[in-house]
Tab-separated table of C-alpha atoms and ligand atoms in Angstrom:
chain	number	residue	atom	x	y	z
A	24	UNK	CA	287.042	138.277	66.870
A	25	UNK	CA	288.111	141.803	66.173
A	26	UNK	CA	285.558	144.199	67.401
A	27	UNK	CA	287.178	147.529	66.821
A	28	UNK	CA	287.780	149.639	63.606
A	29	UNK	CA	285.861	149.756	60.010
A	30	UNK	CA	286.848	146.341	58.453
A	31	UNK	CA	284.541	146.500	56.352
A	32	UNK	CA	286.637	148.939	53.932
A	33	UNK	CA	286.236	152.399	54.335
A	34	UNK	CA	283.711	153.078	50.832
A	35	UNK	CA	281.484	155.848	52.037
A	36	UNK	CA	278.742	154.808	49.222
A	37	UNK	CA	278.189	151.181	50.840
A	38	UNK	CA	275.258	151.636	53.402
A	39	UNK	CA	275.967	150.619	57.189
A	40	UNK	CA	274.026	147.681	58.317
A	41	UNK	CA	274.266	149.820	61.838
A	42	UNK	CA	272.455	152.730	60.853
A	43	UNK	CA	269.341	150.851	59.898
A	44	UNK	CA	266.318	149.307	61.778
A	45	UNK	CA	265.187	145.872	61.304
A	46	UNK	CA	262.807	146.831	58.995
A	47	UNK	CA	265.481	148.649	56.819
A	48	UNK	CA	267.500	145.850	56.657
A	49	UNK	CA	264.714	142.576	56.546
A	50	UNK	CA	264.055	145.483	53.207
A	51	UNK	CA	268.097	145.380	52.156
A	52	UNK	CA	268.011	142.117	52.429
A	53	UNK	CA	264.908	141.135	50.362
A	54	UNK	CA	266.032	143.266	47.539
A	55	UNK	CA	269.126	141.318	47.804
A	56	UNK	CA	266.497	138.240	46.820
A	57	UNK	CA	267.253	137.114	50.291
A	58	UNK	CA	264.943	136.065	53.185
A	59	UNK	CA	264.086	138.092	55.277
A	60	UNK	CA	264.768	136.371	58.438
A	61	UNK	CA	268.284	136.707	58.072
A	62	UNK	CA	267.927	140.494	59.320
A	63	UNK	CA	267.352	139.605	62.461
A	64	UNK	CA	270.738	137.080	62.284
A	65	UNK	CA	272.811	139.770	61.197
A	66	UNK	CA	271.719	142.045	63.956
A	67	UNK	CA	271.794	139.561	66.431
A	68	UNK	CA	275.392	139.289	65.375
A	69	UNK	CA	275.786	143.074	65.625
A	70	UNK	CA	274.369	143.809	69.228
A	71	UNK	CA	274.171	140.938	71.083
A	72	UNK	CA	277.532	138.873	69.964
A	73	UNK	CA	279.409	142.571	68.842
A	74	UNK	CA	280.185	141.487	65.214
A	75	UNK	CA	282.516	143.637	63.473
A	76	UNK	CA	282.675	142.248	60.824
A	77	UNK	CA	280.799	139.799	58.155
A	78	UNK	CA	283.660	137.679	58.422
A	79	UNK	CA	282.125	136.998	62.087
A	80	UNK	CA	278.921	135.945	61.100
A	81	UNK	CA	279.626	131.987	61.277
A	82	UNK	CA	276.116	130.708	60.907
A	83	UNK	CA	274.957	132.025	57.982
A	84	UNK	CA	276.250	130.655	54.533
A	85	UNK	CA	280.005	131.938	53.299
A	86	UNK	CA	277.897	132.743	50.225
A	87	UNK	CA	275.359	135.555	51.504
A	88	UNK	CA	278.343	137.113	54.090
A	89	UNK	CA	280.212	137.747	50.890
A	90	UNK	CA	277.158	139.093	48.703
A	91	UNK	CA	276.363	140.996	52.111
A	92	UNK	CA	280.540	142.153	52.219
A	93	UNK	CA	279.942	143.788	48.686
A	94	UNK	CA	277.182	145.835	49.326
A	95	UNK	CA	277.345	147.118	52.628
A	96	UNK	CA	279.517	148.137	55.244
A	97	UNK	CA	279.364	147.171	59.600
A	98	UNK	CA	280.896	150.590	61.665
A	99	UNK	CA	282.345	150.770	64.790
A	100	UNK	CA	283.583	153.649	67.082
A	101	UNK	CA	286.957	153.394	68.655
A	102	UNK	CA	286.871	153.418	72.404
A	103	UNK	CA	289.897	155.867	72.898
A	104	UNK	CA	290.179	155.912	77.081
A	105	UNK	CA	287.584	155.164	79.734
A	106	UNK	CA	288.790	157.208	82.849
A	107	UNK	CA	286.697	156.481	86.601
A	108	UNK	CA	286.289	159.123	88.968
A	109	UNK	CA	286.695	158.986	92.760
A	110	UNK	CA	283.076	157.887	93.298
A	111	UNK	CA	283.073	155.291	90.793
A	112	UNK	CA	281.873	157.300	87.245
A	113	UNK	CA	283.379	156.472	84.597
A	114	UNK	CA	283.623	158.780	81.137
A	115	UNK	CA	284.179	156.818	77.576
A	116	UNK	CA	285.833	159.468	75.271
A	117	UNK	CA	284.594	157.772	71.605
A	118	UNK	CA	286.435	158.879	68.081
A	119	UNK	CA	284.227	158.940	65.375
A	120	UNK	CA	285.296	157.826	61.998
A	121	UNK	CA	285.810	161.303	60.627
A	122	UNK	CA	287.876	162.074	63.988
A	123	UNK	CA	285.306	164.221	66.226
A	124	UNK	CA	285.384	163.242	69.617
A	125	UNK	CA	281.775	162.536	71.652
A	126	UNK	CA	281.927	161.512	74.684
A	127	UNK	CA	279.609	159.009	77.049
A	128	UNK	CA	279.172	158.311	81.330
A	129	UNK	CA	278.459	155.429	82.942
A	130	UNK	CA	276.438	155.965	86.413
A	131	UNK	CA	276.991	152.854	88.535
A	132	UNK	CA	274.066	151.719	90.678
A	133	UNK	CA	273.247	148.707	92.765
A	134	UNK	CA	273.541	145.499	90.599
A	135	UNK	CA	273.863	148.055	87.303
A	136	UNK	CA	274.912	150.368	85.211
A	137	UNK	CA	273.059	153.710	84.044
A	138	UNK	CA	275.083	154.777	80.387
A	139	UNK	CA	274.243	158.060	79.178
A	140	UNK	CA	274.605	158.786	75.526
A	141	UNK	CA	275.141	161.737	73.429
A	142	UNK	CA	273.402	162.546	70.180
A	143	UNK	CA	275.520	165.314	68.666
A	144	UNK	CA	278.951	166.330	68.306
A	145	UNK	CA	278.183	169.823	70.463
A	146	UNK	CA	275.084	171.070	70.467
A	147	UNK	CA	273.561	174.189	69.038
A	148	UNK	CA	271.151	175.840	71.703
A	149	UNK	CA	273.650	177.622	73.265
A	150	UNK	CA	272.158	177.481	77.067
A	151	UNK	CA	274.216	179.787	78.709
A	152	UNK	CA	274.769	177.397	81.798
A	153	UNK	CA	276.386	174.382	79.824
A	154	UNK	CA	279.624	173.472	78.756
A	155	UNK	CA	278.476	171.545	75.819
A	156	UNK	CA	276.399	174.087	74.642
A	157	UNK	CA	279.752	176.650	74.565
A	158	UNK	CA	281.854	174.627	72.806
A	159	UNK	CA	281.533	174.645	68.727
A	160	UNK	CA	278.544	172.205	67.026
A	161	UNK	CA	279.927	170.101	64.807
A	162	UNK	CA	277.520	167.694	63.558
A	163	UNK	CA	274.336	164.977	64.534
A	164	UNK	CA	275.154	161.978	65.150
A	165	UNK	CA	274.539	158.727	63.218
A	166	UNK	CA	271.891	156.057	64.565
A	167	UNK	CA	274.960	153.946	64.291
A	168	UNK	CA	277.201	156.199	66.409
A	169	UNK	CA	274.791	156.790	69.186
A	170	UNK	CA	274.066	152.767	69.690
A	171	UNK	CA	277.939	151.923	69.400
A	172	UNK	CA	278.140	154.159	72.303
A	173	UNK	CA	276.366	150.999	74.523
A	174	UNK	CA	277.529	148.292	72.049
A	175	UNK	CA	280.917	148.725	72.246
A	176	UNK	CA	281.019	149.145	75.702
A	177	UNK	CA	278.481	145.918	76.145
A	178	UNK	CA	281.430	144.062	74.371
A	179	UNK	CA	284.775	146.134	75.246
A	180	UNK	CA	284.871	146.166	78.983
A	181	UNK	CA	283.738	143.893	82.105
A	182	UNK	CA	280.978	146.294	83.217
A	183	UNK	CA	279.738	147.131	79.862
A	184	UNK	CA	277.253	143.641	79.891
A	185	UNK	CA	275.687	145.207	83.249
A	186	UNK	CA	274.762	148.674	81.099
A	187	UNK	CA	270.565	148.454	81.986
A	188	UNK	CA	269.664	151.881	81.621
A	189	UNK	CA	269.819	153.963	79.064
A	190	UNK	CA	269.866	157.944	79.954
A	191	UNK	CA	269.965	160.171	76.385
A	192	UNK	CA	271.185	163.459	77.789
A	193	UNK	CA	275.294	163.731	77.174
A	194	UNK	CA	276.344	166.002	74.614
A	195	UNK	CA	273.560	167.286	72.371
A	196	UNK	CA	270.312	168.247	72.016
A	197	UNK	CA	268.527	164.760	70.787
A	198	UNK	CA	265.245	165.928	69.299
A	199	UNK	CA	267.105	168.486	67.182
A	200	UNK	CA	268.437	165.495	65.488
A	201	UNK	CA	264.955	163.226	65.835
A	202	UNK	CA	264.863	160.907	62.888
A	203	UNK	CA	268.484	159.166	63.868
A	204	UNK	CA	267.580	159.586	67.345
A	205	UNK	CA	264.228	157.714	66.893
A	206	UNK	CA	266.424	155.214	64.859
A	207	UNK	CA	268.417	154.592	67.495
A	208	UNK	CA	265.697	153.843	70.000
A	209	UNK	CA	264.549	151.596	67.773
A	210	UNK	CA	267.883	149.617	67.359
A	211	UNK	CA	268.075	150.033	71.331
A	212	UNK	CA	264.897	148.340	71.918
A	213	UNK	CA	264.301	145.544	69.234
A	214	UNK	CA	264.645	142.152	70.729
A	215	UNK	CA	267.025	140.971	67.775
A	216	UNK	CA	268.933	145.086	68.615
A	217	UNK	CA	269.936	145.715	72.147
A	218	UNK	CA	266.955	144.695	73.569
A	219	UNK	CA	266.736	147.291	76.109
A	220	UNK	CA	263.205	148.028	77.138
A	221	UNK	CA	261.258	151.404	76.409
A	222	UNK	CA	260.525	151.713	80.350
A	223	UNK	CA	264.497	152.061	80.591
A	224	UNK	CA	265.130	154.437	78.682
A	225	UNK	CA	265.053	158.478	79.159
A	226	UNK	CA	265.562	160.629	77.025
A	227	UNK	CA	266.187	164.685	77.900
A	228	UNK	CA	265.117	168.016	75.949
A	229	UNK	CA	265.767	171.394	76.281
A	230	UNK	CA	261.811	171.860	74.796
A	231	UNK	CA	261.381	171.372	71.342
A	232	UNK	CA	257.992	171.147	71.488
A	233	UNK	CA	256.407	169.608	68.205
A	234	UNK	CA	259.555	167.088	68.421
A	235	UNK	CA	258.236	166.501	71.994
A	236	UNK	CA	254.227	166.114	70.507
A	237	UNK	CA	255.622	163.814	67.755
A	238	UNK	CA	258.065	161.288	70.282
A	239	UNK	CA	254.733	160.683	72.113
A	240	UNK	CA	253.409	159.123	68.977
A	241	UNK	CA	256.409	157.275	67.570
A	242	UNK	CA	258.302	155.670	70.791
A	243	UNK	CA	257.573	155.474	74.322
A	244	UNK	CA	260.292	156.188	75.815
A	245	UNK	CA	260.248	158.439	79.515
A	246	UNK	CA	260.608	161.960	79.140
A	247	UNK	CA	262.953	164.083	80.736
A	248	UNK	CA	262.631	168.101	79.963
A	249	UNK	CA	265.399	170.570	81.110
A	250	UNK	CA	262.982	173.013	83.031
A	251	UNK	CA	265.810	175.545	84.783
A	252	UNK	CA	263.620	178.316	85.760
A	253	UNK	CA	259.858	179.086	86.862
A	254	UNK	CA	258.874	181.936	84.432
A	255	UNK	CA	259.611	182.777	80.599
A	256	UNK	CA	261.971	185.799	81.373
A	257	UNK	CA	264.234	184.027	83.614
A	258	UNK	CA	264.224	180.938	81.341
A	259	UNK	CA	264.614	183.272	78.389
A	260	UNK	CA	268.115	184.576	80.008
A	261	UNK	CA	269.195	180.733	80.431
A	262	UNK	CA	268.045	179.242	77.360
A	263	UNK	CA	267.426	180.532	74.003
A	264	UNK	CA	264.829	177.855	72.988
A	265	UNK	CA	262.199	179.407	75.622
A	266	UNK	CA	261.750	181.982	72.873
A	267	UNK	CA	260.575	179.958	70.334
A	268	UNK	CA	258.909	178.067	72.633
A	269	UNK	CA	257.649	179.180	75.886
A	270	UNK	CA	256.816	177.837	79.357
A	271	UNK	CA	252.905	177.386	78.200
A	272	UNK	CA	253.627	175.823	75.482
A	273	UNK	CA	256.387	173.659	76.751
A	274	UNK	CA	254.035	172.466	79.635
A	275	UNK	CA	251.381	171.611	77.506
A	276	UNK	CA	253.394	169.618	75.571
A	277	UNK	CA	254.372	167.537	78.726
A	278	UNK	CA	250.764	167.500	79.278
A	279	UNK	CA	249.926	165.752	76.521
A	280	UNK	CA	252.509	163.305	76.811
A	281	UNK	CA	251.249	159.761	76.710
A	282	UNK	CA	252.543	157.860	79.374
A	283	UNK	CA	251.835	154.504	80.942
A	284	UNK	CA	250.391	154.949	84.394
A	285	UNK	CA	252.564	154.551	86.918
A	286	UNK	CA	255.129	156.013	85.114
A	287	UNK	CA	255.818	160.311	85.488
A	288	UNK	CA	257.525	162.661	83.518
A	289	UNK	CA	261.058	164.031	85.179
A	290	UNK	CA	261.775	167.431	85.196
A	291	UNK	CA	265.291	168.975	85.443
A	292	UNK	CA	265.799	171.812	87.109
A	293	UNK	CA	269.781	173.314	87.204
A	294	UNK	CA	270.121	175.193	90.496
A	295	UNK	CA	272.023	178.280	90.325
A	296	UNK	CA	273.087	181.177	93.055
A	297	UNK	CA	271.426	184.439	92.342
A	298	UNK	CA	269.526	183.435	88.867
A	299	UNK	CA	266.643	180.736	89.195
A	300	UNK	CA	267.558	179.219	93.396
A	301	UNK	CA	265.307	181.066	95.495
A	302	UNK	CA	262.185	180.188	97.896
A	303	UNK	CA	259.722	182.338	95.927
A	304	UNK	CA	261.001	180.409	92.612
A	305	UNK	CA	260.454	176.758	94.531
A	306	UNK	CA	256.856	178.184	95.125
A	307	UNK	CA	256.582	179.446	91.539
A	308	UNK	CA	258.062	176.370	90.171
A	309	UNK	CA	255.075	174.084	92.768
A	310	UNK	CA	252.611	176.518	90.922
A	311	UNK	CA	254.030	175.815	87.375
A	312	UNK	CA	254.075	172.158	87.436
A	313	UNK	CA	250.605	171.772	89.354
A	314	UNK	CA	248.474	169.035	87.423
A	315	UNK	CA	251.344	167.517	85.862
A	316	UNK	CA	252.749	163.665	86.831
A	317	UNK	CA	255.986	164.270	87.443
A	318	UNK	CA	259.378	164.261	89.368
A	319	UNK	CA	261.625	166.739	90.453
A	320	UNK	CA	265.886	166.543	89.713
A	321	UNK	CA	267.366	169.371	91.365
A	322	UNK	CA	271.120	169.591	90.416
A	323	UNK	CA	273.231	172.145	91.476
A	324	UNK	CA	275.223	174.018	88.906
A	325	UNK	CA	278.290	172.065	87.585
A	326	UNK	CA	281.125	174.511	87.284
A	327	UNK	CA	283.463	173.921	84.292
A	328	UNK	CA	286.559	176.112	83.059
A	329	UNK	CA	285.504	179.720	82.857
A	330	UNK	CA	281.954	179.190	83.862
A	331	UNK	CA	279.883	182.233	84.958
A	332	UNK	CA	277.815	180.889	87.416
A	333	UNK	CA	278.111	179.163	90.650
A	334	UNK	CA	276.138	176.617	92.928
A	335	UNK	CA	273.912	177.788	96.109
A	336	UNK	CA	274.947	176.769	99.604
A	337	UNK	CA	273.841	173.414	100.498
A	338	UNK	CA	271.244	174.893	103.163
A	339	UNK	CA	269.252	176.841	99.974
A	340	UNK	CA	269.481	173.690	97.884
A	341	UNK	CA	267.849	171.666	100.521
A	342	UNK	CA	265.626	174.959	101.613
A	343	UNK	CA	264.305	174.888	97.627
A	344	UNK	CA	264.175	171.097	97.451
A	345	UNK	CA	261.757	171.391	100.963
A	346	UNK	CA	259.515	173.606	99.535
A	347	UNK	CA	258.953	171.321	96.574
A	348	UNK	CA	258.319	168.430	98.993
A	349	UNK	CA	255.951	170.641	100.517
A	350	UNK	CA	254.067	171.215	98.255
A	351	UNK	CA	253.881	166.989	97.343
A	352	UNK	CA	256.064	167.010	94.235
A	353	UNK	CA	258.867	164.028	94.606
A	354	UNK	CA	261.849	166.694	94.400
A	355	UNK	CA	265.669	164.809	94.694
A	356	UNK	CA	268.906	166.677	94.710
A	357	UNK	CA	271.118	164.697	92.587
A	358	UNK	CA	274.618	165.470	93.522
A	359	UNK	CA	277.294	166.321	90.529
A	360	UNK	CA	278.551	163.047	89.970
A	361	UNK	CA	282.125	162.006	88.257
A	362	UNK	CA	282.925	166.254	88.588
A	363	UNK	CA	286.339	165.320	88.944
A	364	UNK	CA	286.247	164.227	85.311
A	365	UNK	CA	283.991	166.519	84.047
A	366	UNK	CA	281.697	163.805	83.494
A	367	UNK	CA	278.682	165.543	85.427
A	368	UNK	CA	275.675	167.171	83.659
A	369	UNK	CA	276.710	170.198	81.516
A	370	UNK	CA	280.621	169.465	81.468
A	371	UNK	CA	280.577	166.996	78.350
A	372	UNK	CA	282.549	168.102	75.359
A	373	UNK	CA	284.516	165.751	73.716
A	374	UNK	CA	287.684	166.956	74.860
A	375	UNK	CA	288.747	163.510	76.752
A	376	UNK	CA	290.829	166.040	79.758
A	377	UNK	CA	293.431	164.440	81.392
A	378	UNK	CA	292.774	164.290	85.022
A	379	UNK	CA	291.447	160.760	86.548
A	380	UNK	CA	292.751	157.526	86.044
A	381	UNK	CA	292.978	156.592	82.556
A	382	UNK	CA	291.554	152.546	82.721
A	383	UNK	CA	289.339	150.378	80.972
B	80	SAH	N1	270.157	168.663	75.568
B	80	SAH	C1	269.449	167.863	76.474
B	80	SAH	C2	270.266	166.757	77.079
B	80	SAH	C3	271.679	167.078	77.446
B	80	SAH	S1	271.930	168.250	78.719
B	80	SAH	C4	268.829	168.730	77.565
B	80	SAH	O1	269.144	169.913	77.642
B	80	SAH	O2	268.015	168.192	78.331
B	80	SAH	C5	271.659	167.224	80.167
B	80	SAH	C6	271.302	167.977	81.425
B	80	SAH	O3	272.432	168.685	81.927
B	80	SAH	C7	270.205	169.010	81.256
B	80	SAH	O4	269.183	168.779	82.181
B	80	SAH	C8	270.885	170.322	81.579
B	80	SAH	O5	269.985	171.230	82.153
B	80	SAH	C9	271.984	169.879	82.526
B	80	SAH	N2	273.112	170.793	82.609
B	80	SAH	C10	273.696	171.472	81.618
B	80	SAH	N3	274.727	172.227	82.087
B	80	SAH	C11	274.794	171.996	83.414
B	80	SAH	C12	275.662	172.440	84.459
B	80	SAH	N4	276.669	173.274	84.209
B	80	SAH	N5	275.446	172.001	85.710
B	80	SAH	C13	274.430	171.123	85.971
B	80	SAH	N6	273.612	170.657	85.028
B	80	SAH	C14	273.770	171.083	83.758
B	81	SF4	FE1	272.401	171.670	74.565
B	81	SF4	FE2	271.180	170.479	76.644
B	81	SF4	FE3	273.470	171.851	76.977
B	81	SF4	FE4	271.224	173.176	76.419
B	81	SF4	S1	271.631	171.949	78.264
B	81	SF4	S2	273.235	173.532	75.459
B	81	SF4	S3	270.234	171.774	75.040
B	81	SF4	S4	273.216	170.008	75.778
């Protein structure tokens, strides 16, 4: 079975059978004077046996593949080098079919694997701590190009079956391109699609409020929001979003996030020396969150080439983290991982560098 490349002829008219729902295609299909059940065969054969291909499909009639071969096309990304840093992350570098680059990390845990997806080819908020955000925005990405992302690696390498967790926060800002995003979830969670549950997925935003309001009605996924500082003018000098839409109304907005019980929102919170790191910010932060059901991710600034800022000393990390803990928020420092790769938050850009081992 060949699972990489576009088989399926490279026609840009033919729809992709990868960028819709189940809905979209049960709908495909029917015009097609088809049943409908045979959606949820075809993506069965998509996610959960990694068809490339019609050709692949061996259970359903030679007849309907090649009506099905005519009128619509299957994608898939290339996998162009997995590399694994010294404590055991491991960064996909992807090529698109129009040859941009995107970029993917894979988090080991216990028993599993934690993938983390990007949405965009760069992103365009510009926060003045991240790599991603410096580097040039080139375009969304497909639904079909940010599921491939776990599908080809589900089907591609020994590990990639293991993938449980689902983490959207690589490159790009994923509620500045919603409706693919959304699309994607869906794929990600149907049980005939990747059949991933909601509860294990996360998905992370710099703040885009009404996107936030509206993902509360159409998924429920857990949200993660890219906090960074305690007050507007310090968040205003880190991120440019904050003046569209400010702390109040970004905490509202988490407010009024619907969320299972048991479950809490996670807030990040990038620690850097001199800017948003000291004691009277912890206390400020305590004070800003108070009401809310959440969870703290302190992670000290990632440096990258030619980046401004720089990471407190361990003791202040731990001295900020205390007074969160204090204060009886659930506050975890979560260590850069896969740096050595520039796999850790804020160092994704698509740029596949050459240091690591290069290894599938
Ligand atoms: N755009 C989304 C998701 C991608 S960014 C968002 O902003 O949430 C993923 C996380 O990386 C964010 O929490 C961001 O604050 C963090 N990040 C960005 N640059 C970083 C850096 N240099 N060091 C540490 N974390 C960084
Ligand atoms: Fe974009 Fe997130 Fe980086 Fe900000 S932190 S520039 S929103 S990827």
């Amino acid at each position: 079975m060949q699972l990489r490349g576009d088989r399926e002829g490279s026609r840009v008219d033919k729809p992709n059978l990868k960028d819709m729902t189940l809905k979209e295609i049960e709908g495909f299909i029917s015009d097609l004077g088809k049943e409908k059940y045979r959606a949820k065969q075809v993506m069965k054969w998509m996610y959960q046996s990694g068809a490339a291909s019609f050709d692949d499909m061996t259970n359903i009639s030679k007849d309907f593949r090649t009506g099905l071969s005519a009128l619509a096309k299957i994608s898939s990304l290339e996998i162009v080098k997995i590399q694994t840093s010294r404590d055991g992350t491991k960064k996909a570098l992807f090529k698109l079919n129009d040859g941009n680059f995107i970029e993917s990390v894979l988090i080991p845990g216990k028993n599993h694997w934690t993938l983390c997806v990007s949405t965009q080819v760069g992103c365009r908020m510009g926060c003045r701590f991240c790599f991603t955000g410096k580097c040039d925005f080139k375009r969304d990405l497909l639904p079909s190009e940010i599921t491939d992302q776990i599908t080809m690696l589900r089907f591609n390498t020994p590990y990639g079956k293991d993938i449980k967790n689902i983490v959207i926060m690589g490159m790009g800002e994923p509620l500045e391109n919603y409706d693919n995003t959304l699309k994607a979830i869906r794929i990600i969670t149907a049980d005939c699609g990747l059949a991933i549950s909601n509860r294990r997925i996360t998905l992370s935003t710099c703040g885009i409020v009404p996107a936030i309001r509206r993902l509360g009605e159409d998924a429920s996924v857990n949200l993660a929001v890219s906090l960074n500082a305690p007050d507007n003018e310090t968040r205003n000098f880190l991120m440019p979003i904050n003046k569209k839409y400010p702390l109040e109304a970004l905490i509202d907005a988490c407010l009024k996030y619907p969320m299972p019980r048991r479950r809490r929102l996670t807030f990040e919170y990038v620690l850097i020396e001199g800017v948003n790191a000291s004691l009277k910010d912890a206390v400020s932060l305590a004070g800003l969150l108070r009401g809310l059901r959440c969870k703290l991710n302190l992670i000290p600034f990632n440096e990258y080439p030619e980046s401004e800022f720089r990471a407190p000393a361990q003791t202040d990390i731990e001295a900020f983290r205390d007074v969160l803990i204090k204060h009886n928020y659930t506050a975890v420092i979560r260590a850069g991982r896969g740096g050595d790769i520039l796999a850790a938050c804020g160092q994704l850009s698509g740029r596949g560098n050459r240091t690591g081992e290069d290894n599938v």
